[in-house]
Amino acid sequence: MSRIIVSIVILTLMSVGCFISVKVMDNFTYKMSQTVSRVEETFENGDSGECVAAAEELKQMWYDFMDFSILVNDLGHAVEITSSVAEIESFARDNNNEIYAACDRAQAQIKMLRDTQSPTFWKIL
Amino acid sequence: MAVVLIRAVILYVVITFSLRLMGKRQLGELQPSELVVTILISNIASIPVEDSSMPMIMGVVPILTLVCLDVIISGIMLKSAKFRKLMIGSPRVIISEGMILQREMRRLRYTVDDLVEAMREQQIFDINEIHYAIVETTGKINFLKKKDFQNAEKQDISCGGSTENPPSVIIRDGITDNEQLGLLGLGMGWLKQQLRENDVSEKQVFLMVADKNGKNTIIKRQEGM
C-alpha cells in the first residue's frame, strides 16, 4: 500500500511540476516577445540608447532563463535563440537596419519555443 | 564528460529506486505490462546518458511516470479481478484430462513445437504422461502429470516425519545476525555457550548456521583472512 501511495505522490508532484513548467515557459516567452518588440520600436523611433538598453535586457533575460535549461528540451533551438539575441544586441549598438530581420527571427524562435512546450492534442500525437 | 558521469550515477540511483518501487515480483516474473515498462525503462534511460544536449529530466520524468503507473495499476489489479483479467488475462487450459484442446492452442497461437519444448523443459518426454497443461499469464506452461507418472512422495509410501526447519545464518564474517537469532528463538546466551564449547570467539567465525532446535555448524575463519 505504501508503494501505491509513494507512486501517487510522485506522479502528482511530477504532473504539477510539468504543468507549472509550461506556465513558466508561457510567461517567460511572453515577456521576451514584449522585449523584442520594444527593441524594434525604440530602433524605429531612433532612440538608440533605449534600444541598446532593451537589447541588453533581452540578452540578460535569456541568459538568466538558460540557468534553468531543463525547461528547454532542444539544445539546438536554445543555441539558435542565443545567437539571435546576441545579434540583436550587436545590431542595436551598430545602429544596423538588419536588426529588423534579427528581431523577426527571434520572435519566430521564441514562439516556436513556447509552442513546443504546450501539450496540445496534436503535439502529443 | 563530467556531465555524462554524473548523469549515469543519477540515472543508476533513479532506476534502482524505480525497480525497488516496482517490488520483488518484478525481478522474478514479468507480466505483459511489467515487460513493457522494463523494456521502455532500459531504452529511455540510455538516451539522456548518451545525448548530453538533452536535459536529464527528460529521461527521469518518463521513467518515474511509467513505474508509478505500473505500481498504481498493480494496486488496482489487486483490488479488482475484472481489471486484473483485462490487464494480464487469465490462465488457459490447453490439455484437459489428457486431451489436447487444439482450438484453445490455436487461439493462443501455441504450436505443437511450443508444447513439446515446454514438456521437455520439465523433463516430460511422453504426451501420454500429461493430465492437465495450463498456460499461465506469463506465457509459461505448467503440467500436471497423470497419477501413474507422478513421483512418489513420503505420504505415498507411508514414510512420515515432521517438517524440518531450515537452518539460518546467524554469524557471517564475524558479525552476528541478531534478527535471525531472535527468529530462531535461541538467544545470545545460547550463542555464547556454543562459541565457548567450540573454543572460538565471534570474530573468528566465518560462517555459523543453526536451526530452531539449536543444531548448528560453525566454520572458522582461515588463518590470515
CSV table of C-alpha atoms in Angstrom, one decimal:
chain,number,residue,atom,x,y,z
A,1,MET,CA,0.0,0.0,0.0
A,2,SER,CA,2.8,2.4,0.9
A,3,ARG,CA,4.3,1.8,-2.6
A,4,ILE,CA,1.0,2.9,-4.2
A,5,ILE,CA,0.9,6.0,-2.0
A,6,VAL,CA,4.5,6.8,-2.9
A,7,SER,CA,3.7,6.3,-6.6
A,8,ILE,CA,0.6,8.5,-6.4
A,9,VAL,CA,2.6,11.3,-4.6
A,10,ILE,CA,5.5,11.1,-7.1
A,11,LEU,CA,3.1,11.1,-10.1
A,12,THR,CA,1.2,14.1,-8.6
A,13,LEU,CA,4.3,16.1,-7.9
A,14,MET,CA,5.7,15.4,-11.4
A,15,SER,CA,2.4,16.3,-13.1
A,16,VAL,CA,2.2,19.6,-11.1
A,17,GLY,CA,5.9,20.3,-11.9
A,18,CYS,CA,5.4,19.6,-15.6
A,19,PHE,CA,2.3,21.9,-15.9
A,20,ILE,CA,4.0,24.6,-13.8
A,21,SER,CA,6.9,24.5,-16.3
A,22,VAL,CA,4.5,25.1,-19.2
A,23,LYS,CA,3.1,28.1,-17.4
A,24,VAL,CA,6.6,29.4,-16.5
A,25,MET,CA,7.6,29.0,-20.2
A,26,ASP,CA,4.5,30.7,-21.3
A,27,ASN,CA,5.1,33.7,-19.1
A,28,PHE,CA,8.8,34.0,-19.9
A,29,THR,CA,8.3,33.7,-23.7
A,30,TYR,CA,5.6,36.4,-23.5
A,31,LYS,CA,8.0,38.7,-21.7
A,32,MET,CA,10.8,38.0,-24.1
A,33,SER,CA,8.5,38.7,-27.1
A,34,GLN,CA,7.5,42.0,-25.5
A,35,THR,CA,11.1,43.0,-25.0
A,36,VAL,CA,12.0,42.1,-28.7
A,37,SER,CA,9.0,44.3,-29.8
A,38,ARG,CA,10.4,47.1,-27.6
A,39,VAL,CA,13.8,46.8,-29.2
A,40,GLU,CA,12.2,47.1,-32.6
A,41,GLU,CA,10.0,50.1,-31.6
A,42,THR,CA,12.8,52.1,-30.0
A,43,PHE,CA,15.1,51.4,-33.0
A,44,GLU,CA,12.3,52.7,-35.3
A,45,ASN,CA,11.9,55.8,-33.2
A,46,GLY,CA,15.7,56.4,-33.4
A,47,ASP,CA,16.2,56.1,-29.7
A,48,SER,CA,19.4,54.2,-29.9
A,49,GLY,CA,20.3,54.4,-26.2
A,50,GLU,CA,16.9,52.9,-25.2
A,51,CYS,CA,17.3,50.3,-28.0
A,52,VAL,CA,20.7,49.1,-26.7
A,53,ALA,CA,19.3,49.0,-23.2
A,54,ALA,CA,16.4,46.9,-24.3
A,55,ALA,CA,18.6,44.6,-26.3
A,56,GLU,CA,20.9,44.1,-23.3
A,57,GLU,CA,17.9,43.4,-21.1
A,58,LEU,CA,16.7,40.8,-23.7
A,59,LYS,CA,20.1,39.1,-23.7
A,60,GLN,CA,20.3,39.1,-19.8
A,61,MET,CA,16.7,37.7,-19.6
A,62,TRP,CA,17.7,34.8,-21.9
A,63,TYR,CA,20.9,34.1,-20.1
A,64,ASP,CA,19.1,34.0,-16.7
A,65,PHE,CA,16.5,31.7,-18.2
A,66,MET,CA,19.2,29.4,-19.5
A,67,ASP,CA,20.2,28.7,-15.9
A,68,PHE,CA,17.0,26.6,-15.9
A,69,SER,CA,17.9,24.9,-19.2
A,70,ILE,CA,15.9,21.8,-18.2
A,71,LEU,CA,12.9,23.8,-19.4
A,72,VAL,CA,14.3,23.7,-23.0
A,73,ASN,CA,14.3,20.2,-24.3
A,74,ASP,CA,16.1,21.0,-27.5
A,75,LEU,CA,19.6,22.5,-27.0
A,76,GLY,CA,19.9,23.2,-30.7
A,77,HIS,CA,16.9,25.5,-30.5
A,78,ALA,CA,18.3,27.3,-27.4
A,79,VAL,CA,21.6,27.9,-29.3
A,80,GLU,CA,19.7,29.5,-32.1
A,81,ILE,CA,17.9,31.8,-29.7
A,82,THR,CA,21.2,32.7,-28.0
A,83,SER,CA,22.7,33.6,-31.4
A,84,SER,CA,19.7,35.7,-32.4
A,85,VAL,CA,19.7,37.6,-29.0
A,86,ALA,CA,23.4,38.3,-29.4
A,87,GLU,CA,22.9,39.6,-33.0
A,88,ILE,CA,20.1,41.9,-31.9
A,89,GLU,CA,22.3,43.5,-29.3
A,90,SER,CA,25.2,43.8,-31.8
A,91,PHE,CA,22.9,45.4,-34.4
A,92,ALA,CA,21.4,47.8,-31.8
A,93,ARG,CA,24.9,49.0,-30.9
A,94,ASP,CA,25.9,49.4,-34.6
A,95,ASN,CA,22.5,51.1,-35.5
A,96,ASN,CA,22.3,48.4,-38.2
A,97,ASN,CA,18.9,48.0,-40.1
A,98,GLU,CA,19.4,44.3,-40.1
A,99,ILE,CA,18.1,44.4,-36.6
A,100,TYR,CA,14.5,44.1,-38.0
A,101,ALA,CA,15.3,40.7,-39.6
A,102,ALA,CA,17.1,39.6,-36.4
A,103,CYS,CA,14.1,40.6,-34.3
A,104,ASP,CA,11.6,38.8,-36.6
A,105,ARG,CA,13.8,35.7,-36.4
A,106,ALA,CA,14.0,35.9,-32.6
A,107,GLN,CA,10.2,36.4,-32.4
A,108,ALA,CA,9.6,33.2,-34.5
A,109,GLN,CA,12.1,31.2,-32.5
A,110,ILE,CA,10.6,32.3,-29.2
A,111,LYS,CA,7.1,31.5,-30.5
A,112,MET,CA,8.4,28.1,-31.5
A,113,LEU,CA,10.0,27.5,-28.1
A,114,ARG,CA,6.6,28.3,-26.4
A,115,ASP,CA,4.7,26.1,-28.9
A,116,THR,CA,6.9,23.1,-28.4
A,117,GLN,CA,6.3,23.1,-24.6
A,118,SER,CA,2.5,23.4,-24.8
A,119,PRO,CA,0.8,20.0,-24.5
A,120,THR,CA,-1.8,20.4,-27.2
A,121,PHE,CA,-3.6,17.3,-28.6
A,122,TRP,CA,-1.8,17.4,-32.0
A,123,LYS,CA,1.6,17.9,-30.4
A,124,ILE,CA,1.1,15.0,-28.1
A,125,LEU,CA,0.2,12.9,-31.1
B,1,MET,CA,32.4,14.2,-19.8
B,2,ALA,CA,31.7,15.1,-16.1
B,3,VAL,CA,28.0,15.7,-17.1
B,4,VAL,CA,27.7,12.2,-18.6
B,5,LEU,CA,29.3,10.6,-15.5
B,6,ILE,CA,27.0,12.5,-13.0
B,7,ARG,CA,24.0,11.7,-15.2
B,8,ALA,CA,24.9,8.0,-15.3
B,9,VAL,CA,25.2,8.0,-11.5
B,10,ILE,CA,21.9,9.8,-11.0
B,11,LEU,CA,20.1,7.5,-13.5
B,12,TYR,CA,21.5,4.5,-11.8
B,13,VAL,CA,20.0,5.7,-8.5
B,14,VAL,CA,16.7,6.6,-10.2
B,15,ILE,CA,16.4,3.2,-11.9
B,16,THR,CA,17.4,1.3,-8.8
B,17,PHE,CA,14.8,3.2,-6.8
B,18,SER,CA,12.3,2.6,-9.6
B,19,LEU,CA,12.9,-1.2,-9.6
B,20,ARG,CA,12.7,-1.2,-5.8
B,21,LEU,CA,9.4,0.7,-6.0
B,22,MET,CA,8.1,-1.9,-8.5
B,23,GLY,CA,8.8,-4.6,-5.9
B,24,LYS,CA,10.4,-8.0,-5.8
B,25,ARG,CA,7.8,-9.6,-8.1
B,26,GLN,CA,9.2,-7.5,-10.9
B,27,LEU,CA,12.5,-9.2,-10.7
B,28,GLY,CA,11.2,-12.7,-10.8
B,29,GLU,CA,8.4,-12.9,-13.3
B,30,LEU,CA,7.2,-10.5,-15.9
B,31,GLN,CA,3.5,-9.8,-16.6
B,32,PRO,CA,2.8,-8.2,-20.0
B,33,SER,CA,2.5,-4.7,-18.6
B,34,GLU,CA,5.7,-5.1,-16.5
B,35,LEU,CA,7.6,-6.4,-19.5
B,36,VAL,CA,6.6,-3.2,-21.4
B,37,VAL,CA,7.7,-1.0,-18.5
B,38,THR,CA,11.1,-2.8,-18.2
B,39,ILE,CA,11.8,-2.6,-21.9
B,40,LEU,CA,10.8,1.1,-22.0
B,41,ILE,CA,12.9,2.0,-19.0
B,42,SER,CA,16.0,0.4,-20.4
B,43,ASN,CA,15.6,2.4,-23.6
B,44,ILE,CA,14.6,5.7,-22.1
B,45,ALA,CA,17.4,5.6,-19.5
B,46,SER,CA,20.1,5.3,-22.2
B,47,ILE,CA,19.1,8.4,-24.1
B,48,PRO,CA,20.0,11.2,-21.7
B,49,VAL,CA,23.2,9.4,-20.8
B,50,GLU,CA,24.3,9.3,-24.4
B,51,ASP,CA,22.9,12.7,-25.5
B,52,SER,CA,24.2,15.4,-23.2
B,53,SER,CA,22.2,18.1,-25.2
B,54,MET,CA,19.0,16.6,-23.8
B,55,PRO,CA,18.1,17.6,-20.2
B,56,MET,CA,18.3,14.5,-17.9
B,57,ILE,CA,14.9,15.3,-16.5
B,58,MET,CA,13.5,14.3,-19.9
B,59,GLY,CA,14.7,10.7,-19.0
B,60,VAL,CA,13.8,10.8,-15.3
B,61,VAL,CA,10.2,12.0,-15.8
B,62,PRO,CA,9.1,9.2,-18.2
B,63,ILE,CA,10.9,6.5,-16.2
B,64,LEU,CA,9.2,7.6,-12.9
B,65,THR,CA,5.9,8.1,-14.7
B,66,LEU,CA,6.0,4.5,-16.1
B,67,VAL,CA,7.0,3.0,-12.8
B,68,CYS,CA,4.4,4.9,-10.8
B,69,LEU,CA,1.7,4.0,-13.3
B,70,ASP,CA,2.8,0.3,-13.1
B,71,VAL,CA,2.6,0.3,-9.3
B,72,ILE,CA,-0.8,2.1,-9.3
B,73,ILE,CA,-2.1,-0.4,-11.9
B,74,SER,CA,-0.8,-3.3,-9.9
B,75,GLY,CA,-2.7,-1.9,-6.9
B,76,ILE,CA,-5.9,-1.6,-8.8
B,77,MET,CA,-5.4,-5.2,-10.1
B,78,LEU,CA,-5.1,-6.4,-6.6
B,79,LYS,CA,-8.5,-4.9,-5.7
B,80,SER,CA,-10.4,-5.7,-8.9
B,81,ALA,CA,-10.4,-9.2,-10.5
B,82,LYS,CA,-12.1,-7.8,-13.7
B,83,PHE,CA,-9.3,-5.2,-14.1
B,84,ARG,CA,-6.7,-7.8,-13.5
B,85,LYS,CA,-8.2,-10.1,-16.1
B,86,LEU,CA,-8.3,-7.2,-18.6
B,87,MET,CA,-4.7,-6.3,-18.0
B,88,ILE,CA,-3.0,-9.7,-17.7
B,89,GLY,CA,-5.6,-12.1,-19.0
B,90,SER,CA,-6.2,-15.4,-17.2
B,91,PRO,CA,-4.5,-18.9,-17.3
B,92,ARG,CA,-5.7,-21.1,-20.1
B,93,VAL,CA,-6.0,-24.9,-20.1
B,94,ILE,CA,-4.6,-26.5,-23.2
B,95,ILE,CA,-4.6,-30.1,-22.1
B,96,SER,CA,-7.6,-31.3,-20.1
B,97,GLU,CA,-7.8,-34.9,-18.8
B,98,GLY,CA,-5.1,-36.0,-21.2
B,99,MET,CA,-6.9,-34.4,-24.3
B,100,ILE,CA,-5.2,-31.6,-26.2
B,101,LEU,CA,-7.5,-28.7,-26.7
B,102,GLN,CA,-6.5,-27.8,-30.2
B,103,ARG,CA,-8.9,-24.9,-30.6
B,104,GLU,CA,-7.6,-23.3,-27.4
B,105,MET,CA,-4.0,-23.8,-28.6
B,106,ARG,CA,-4.8,-22.1,-31.9
B,107,ARG,CA,-6.5,-19.3,-30.1
B,108,LEU,CA,-3.3,-18.7,-28.0
B,109,ARG,CA,-1.2,-19.2,-31.1
B,110,TYR,CA,0.7,-22.0,-29.5
B,111,THR,CA,2.2,-24.5,-31.8
B,112,VAL,CA,2.8,-28.2,-31.1
B,113,ASP,CA,6.5,-27.4,-31.1
B,114,ASP,CA,6.0,-24.9,-28.3
B,115,LEU,CA,4.1,-27.5,-26.3
B,116,VAL,CA,6.7,-30.2,-26.8
B,117,GLU,CA,9.5,-27.9,-26.0
B,118,ALA,CA,7.8,-26.8,-22.7
B,119,MET,CA,7.3,-30.5,-21.9
B,120,ARG,CA,10.9,-31.3,-22.4
B,121,GLU,CA,11.9,-28.4,-20.2
B,122,GLN,CA,10.0,-30.0,-17.4
B,123,GLN,CA,11.5,-33.5,-18.1
B,124,ILE,CA,8.4,-34.9,-19.7
B,125,PHE,CA,9.0,-36.7,-23.0
B,126,ASP,CA,5.7,-38.5,-23.5
B,127,ILE,CA,2.5,-36.6,-24.1
B,128,ASN,CA,0.6,-39.5,-22.6
B,129,GLU,CA,2.0,-38.7,-19.2
B,130,ILE,CA,0.1,-35.4,-19.0
B,131,HIS,CA,-3.2,-35.0,-17.3
B,132,TYR,CA,-3.5,-31.2,-17.4
B,133,ALA,CA,-1.5,-28.4,-19.1
B,134,ILE,CA,-2.1,-24.8,-18.3
B,135,VAL,CA,-0.7,-21.7,-20.0
B,136,GLU,CA,0.0,-19.1,-17.3
B,137,THR,CA,-0.5,-15.4,-17.8
B,138,THR,CA,3.3,-15.1,-18.0
B,139,GLY,CA,3.3,-17.5,-21.0
B,140,LYS,CA,4.8,-20.3,-19.1
B,141,ILE,CA,3.2,-23.8,-19.5
B,142,ASN,CA,2.8,-25.8,-16.3
B,143,PHE,CA,1.9,-29.5,-16.4
B,144,LEU,CA,0.1,-31.9,-14.1
B,145,LYS,CA,1.2,-35.5,-14.7
B,146,LYS,CA,-1.2,-38.4,-14.6
B,147,LYS,CA,-1.2,-40.1,-11.2
B,148,ASP,CA,0.7,-43.2,-12.6
B,149,PHE,CA,3.5,-40.9,-13.7
B,150,GLN,CA,3.8,-38.7,-10.7
B,151,ASN,CA,6.8,-39.1,-8.4
B,152,ALA,CA,6.1,-41.0,-5.1
B,153,GLU,CA,6.0,-38.8,-2.1
B,154,LYS,CA,6.7,-39.7,1.5
B,155,GLN,CA,3.0,-39.9,2.3
B,156,ASP,CA,2.5,-42.3,-0.6
B,157,ILE,CA,4.9,-44.8,0.9
B,158,SER,CA,3.7,-44.1,4.4
B,159,CYS,CA,7.1,-42.7,5.5
B,160,GLY,CA,6.2,-39.9,7.9
B,161,GLY,CA,8.3,-37.5,9.9
B,162,SER,CA,8.0,-33.9,11.0
B,163,THR,CA,8.7,-31.0,8.8
B,164,GLU,CA,12.3,-29.8,9.3
B,165,ASN,CA,13.1,-26.2,10.0
B,166,PRO,CA,15.7,-24.9,7.5
B,167,PRO,CA,18.8,-23.6,9.1
B,168,SER,CA,19.6,-19.9,9.1
B,169,VAL,CA,22.9,-18.0,9.0
B,170,ILE,CA,23.4,-16.4,12.4
B,171,ILE,CA,27.1,-15.4,12.1
B,172,ARG,CA,28.6,-14.2,8.8
B,173,ASP,CA,32.1,-13.0,8.6
B,174,GLY,CA,32.4,-12.5,12.4
B,175,ILE,CA,29.2,-10.5,12.7
B,176,THR,CA,26.1,-11.9,14.5
B,177,ASP,CA,22.7,-11.5,12.9
B,178,ASN,CA,20.7,-10.7,16.0
B,179,GLU,CA,17.4,-10.7,14.0
B,180,GLN,CA,17.9,-14.3,12.7
B,181,LEU,CA,18.9,-15.3,16.2
B,182,GLY,CA,15.7,-13.9,17.6
B,183,LEU,CA,13.6,-15.5,14.8
B,184,LEU,CA,15.1,-18.9,15.7
B,185,GLY,CA,14.3,-18.2,19.4
B,186,LEU,CA,17.8,-19.1,20.5
B,187,GLY,CA,19.1,-16.0,22.3
B,188,MET,CA,22.6,-14.6,22.9
B,189,GLY,CA,23.2,-16.9,25.9
B,190,TRP,CA,22.9,-20.0,23.7
B,191,LEU,CA,25.2,-18.5,21.1
B,192,LYS,CA,27.9,-17.6,23.6
B,193,GLN,CA,27.7,-21.1,25.0
B,194,GLN,CA,28.1,-22.7,21.6
B,195,LEU,CA,31.1,-20.5,20.8
B,196,ARG,CA,32.6,-21.4,24.2
B,197,GLU,CA,32.1,-25.1,23.5
B,198,ASN,CA,33.8,-24.8,20.1
B,199,ASP,CA,36.5,-22.6,21.6
B,200,VAL,CA,36.1,-19.7,19.2
B,201,SER,CA,35.2,-16.1,19.5
B,202,GLU,CA,32.6,-14.4,17.4
B,203,LYS,CA,35.2,-12.6,15.3
B,204,GLN,CA,36.9,-16.0,14.5
B,205,VAL,CA,33.7,-17.4,12.9
B,206,PHE,CA,33.5,-17.2,9.1
B,207,LEU,CA,30.0,-18.8,9.0
B,208,MET,CA,27.6,-20.2,11.6
B,209,VAL,CA,24.3,-21.7,10.7
B,210,ALA,CA,21.7,-23.0,13.2
B,211,ASP,CA,18.1,-24.3,13.2
B,212,LYS,CA,15.3,-23.9,15.7
B,213,ASN,CA,16.4,-27.0,17.6
B,214,GLY,CA,19.8,-25.5,18.2
B,215,LYS,CA,21.6,-27.8,15.8
B,216,ASN,CA,24.4,-25.8,14.4
B,217,THR,CA,27.5,-25.8,12.2
B,218,ILE,CA,30.5,-23.4,12.7
B,219,ILE,CA,33.1,-22.8,10.1
B,220,LYS,CA,36.1,-21.0,11.4
B,221,ARG,CA,37.9,-18.2,9.6
B,222,GLN,CA,41.1,-19.3,7.9
B,223,GLU,CA,44.4,-18.0,9.2
B,224,GLY,CA,45.4,-14.7,7.7
B,225,MET,CA,42.0,-13.9,6.3
